[in-house]
Amino acid sequence: MIEVISRSVLSIFVAIIIKIYLINHKIYSKITLSFSYYPYKYDSYTTYFIIKSQFLTSEQMSFYLQEIRNHSELANIIIIGKNIDYEELFKNHFRIFGVIDTTNNRSLTFIRAQVHFYLDGLYRKRLTKSLD
């Protein structure tokens, strides 16, 4: 399960990147892509892409992070956005899998490369196991 949290143009772009990645790696039918937030209490892997934008404040992002951690220890959280408060993330021990900081580089190519990097890290091992 992959969930993209936040409604913005960047979140739509990230969802498209993820969908194309899943199709190209032939795992689209095995992984569900959702465009909203539903906290799951499963023992399976869930990846959350939280898009910090003008529509998602730091307080709302902190709420999502707390909710996700309260419901799932196995969740992988990737934050995308600018002006990320690293001190708050560290202080609250949110255990973030990755951050794509767009403060200095907002190019879509950079964001796509970073999303692919994290998806490779999460799903490449499972991809090679399923092909064997």
Coordinates of C-alpha atoms in Angstrom, one line a residue:
M1 CA 0.0 0.0 0.0
I2 CA 1.3 3.4 -0.9
E3 CA -0.6 6.5 0.2
V4 CA 0.0 10.1 -1.0
I5 CA -1.1 12.6 1.6
S6 CA -2.1 16.2 0.7
R7 CA -3.9 17.7 -2.2
S8 CA -1.7 19.8 -4.3
V9 CA -0.2 19.9 -7.8
L10 CA 3.0 18.3 -6.5
S11 CA 1.0 15.5 -4.9
I12 CA -0.7 14.7 -8.2
F13 CA 2.8 14.7 -9.9
V14 CA 4.2 12.4 -7.2
A15 CA 1.2 10.0 -7.6
I16 CA 1.8 9.9 -11.4
I17 CA 5.5 9.2 -10.8
I18 CA 4.7 6.4 -8.4
K19 CA 2.1 4.9 -10.8
I20 CA 4.5 4.9 -13.7
Y21 CA 7.2 3.3 -11.5
L22 CA 4.8 0.5 -10.4
I23 CA 3.7 -0.1 -14.0
N24 CA 7.3 -0.1 -15.4
H25 CA 8.4 -2.6 -12.7
K26 CA 5.3 -4.8 -13.2
I27 CA 4.2 -4.5 -9.6
Y28 CA 1.2 -2.3 -10.1
S29 CA -1.3 -5.1 -9.5
K30 CA 0.5 -6.1 -6.2
I31 CA 0.6 -2.6 -4.6
T32 CA -2.4 -0.3 -4.0
L33 CA -1.9 3.4 -4.6
S34 CA -4.2 5.7 -2.6
F35 CA -4.6 9.4 -2.8
S36 CA -5.8 10.0 0.8
Y37 CA -5.0 9.1 4.3
Y38 CA -6.3 6.0 6.0
P39 CA -4.3 4.8 9.0
Y40 CA -3.9 1.0 8.9
K41 CA -3.1 -1.3 11.7
Y42 CA -1.7 -4.1 9.5
D43 CA 1.6 -5.8 9.8
S44 CA 2.2 -5.2 6.2
Y45 CA 4.4 -2.5 4.7
T46 CA 2.7 0.8 4.0
T47 CA 4.5 3.7 2.5
Y48 CA 3.3 7.3 3.1
F49 CA 4.4 10.2 0.9
I50 CA 3.5 13.3 2.8
I51 CA 3.6 16.4 0.6
K52 CA 4.3 19.5 2.6
S53 CA 2.7 22.4 0.7
Q54 CA 0.6 25.5 1.3
F55 CA -2.3 23.2 1.8
L56 CA -0.6 21.1 4.5
T57 CA 0.7 23.1 7.5
S58 CA 3.5 21.9 9.8
E59 CA 0.9 21.2 12.5
Q60 CA -1.2 19.1 10.2
M61 CA 2.0 17.2 9.1
S62 CA 2.9 16.6 12.7
F63 CA -0.6 15.2 13.3
Y64 CA -0.3 12.8 10.3
L65 CA 3.1 11.7 11.5
Q66 CA 1.8 11.0 15.0
E67 CA -1.2 9.2 13.7
I68 CA 0.8 7.0 11.4
R69 CA 3.3 6.0 14.1
N70 CA 0.4 5.3 16.5
H71 CA -1.1 2.9 14.0
S72 CA 1.9 1.3 12.4
E73 CA 5.5 0.6 13.4
L74 CA 6.3 -0.8 9.9
A75 CA 5.2 2.3 8.0
N76 CA 7.7 4.0 5.7
I77 CA 7.3 7.8 5.7
I78 CA 8.7 10.0 3.0
I79 CA 8.3 13.8 3.3
I80 CA 8.4 16.0 0.2
G81 CA 8.4 19.7 0.4
K82 CA 10.3 22.9 1.3
N83 CA 11.2 24.4 4.6
I84 CA 11.1 21.0 6.5
D85 CA 11.5 21.4 10.3
Y86 CA 14.2 18.8 10.8
E87 CA 14.5 19.7 14.5
E88 CA 10.9 18.8 15.1
L89 CA 11.3 15.5 13.3
F90 CA 14.3 14.6 15.3
K91 CA 12.9 15.9 18.6
N92 CA 9.6 13.9 18.2
H93 CA 11.4 10.7 17.0
F94 CA 9.0 10.2 14.0
R95 CA 11.4 7.8 12.3
I96 CA 11.2 9.2 8.8
F97 CA 12.4 6.9 6.0
G98 CA 13.4 9.8 3.8
V99 CA 13.0 13.5 3.1
I100 CA 13.0 15.1 -0.4
D101 CA 13.8 18.8 0.4
T102 CA 12.7 21.0 -2.4
T103 CA 13.8 24.3 -0.8
N104 CA 16.8 24.7 -3.1
N105 CA 15.9 22.4 -6.0
R106 CA 12.2 22.3 -7.1
S107 CA 12.8 20.7 -10.5
L108 CA 10.5 17.9 -11.4
T109 CA 13.4 15.9 -12.6
F110 CA 15.0 16.1 -9.2
I111 CA 11.8 15.1 -7.5
R112 CA 11.3 12.2 -9.9
A113 CA 14.8 10.9 -9.3
Q114 CA 14.5 11.1 -5.6
V115 CA 11.1 9.3 -5.6
H116 CA 12.6 6.5 -7.7
F117 CA 15.5 6.3 -5.4
Y118 CA 13.3 5.7 -2.4
L119 CA 11.0 3.3 -4.2
D120 CA 14.0 1.3 -5.4
G121 CA 15.1 1.2 -1.8
L122 CA 11.7 0.0 -0.6
Y123 CA 10.7 -2.4 -3.4
R124 CA 13.8 -3.5 -5.3
K125 CA 14.5 -6.3 -2.8
R126 CA 11.0 -7.5 -3.1
L127 CA 11.1 -7.2 -6.9
T128 CA 14.1 -9.4 -7.2
K129 CA 12.6 -12.0 -4.8
S130 CA 9.4 -12.2 -6.8
L131 CA 11.3 -12.6 -10.1
D132 CA 13.3 -15.6 -8.7

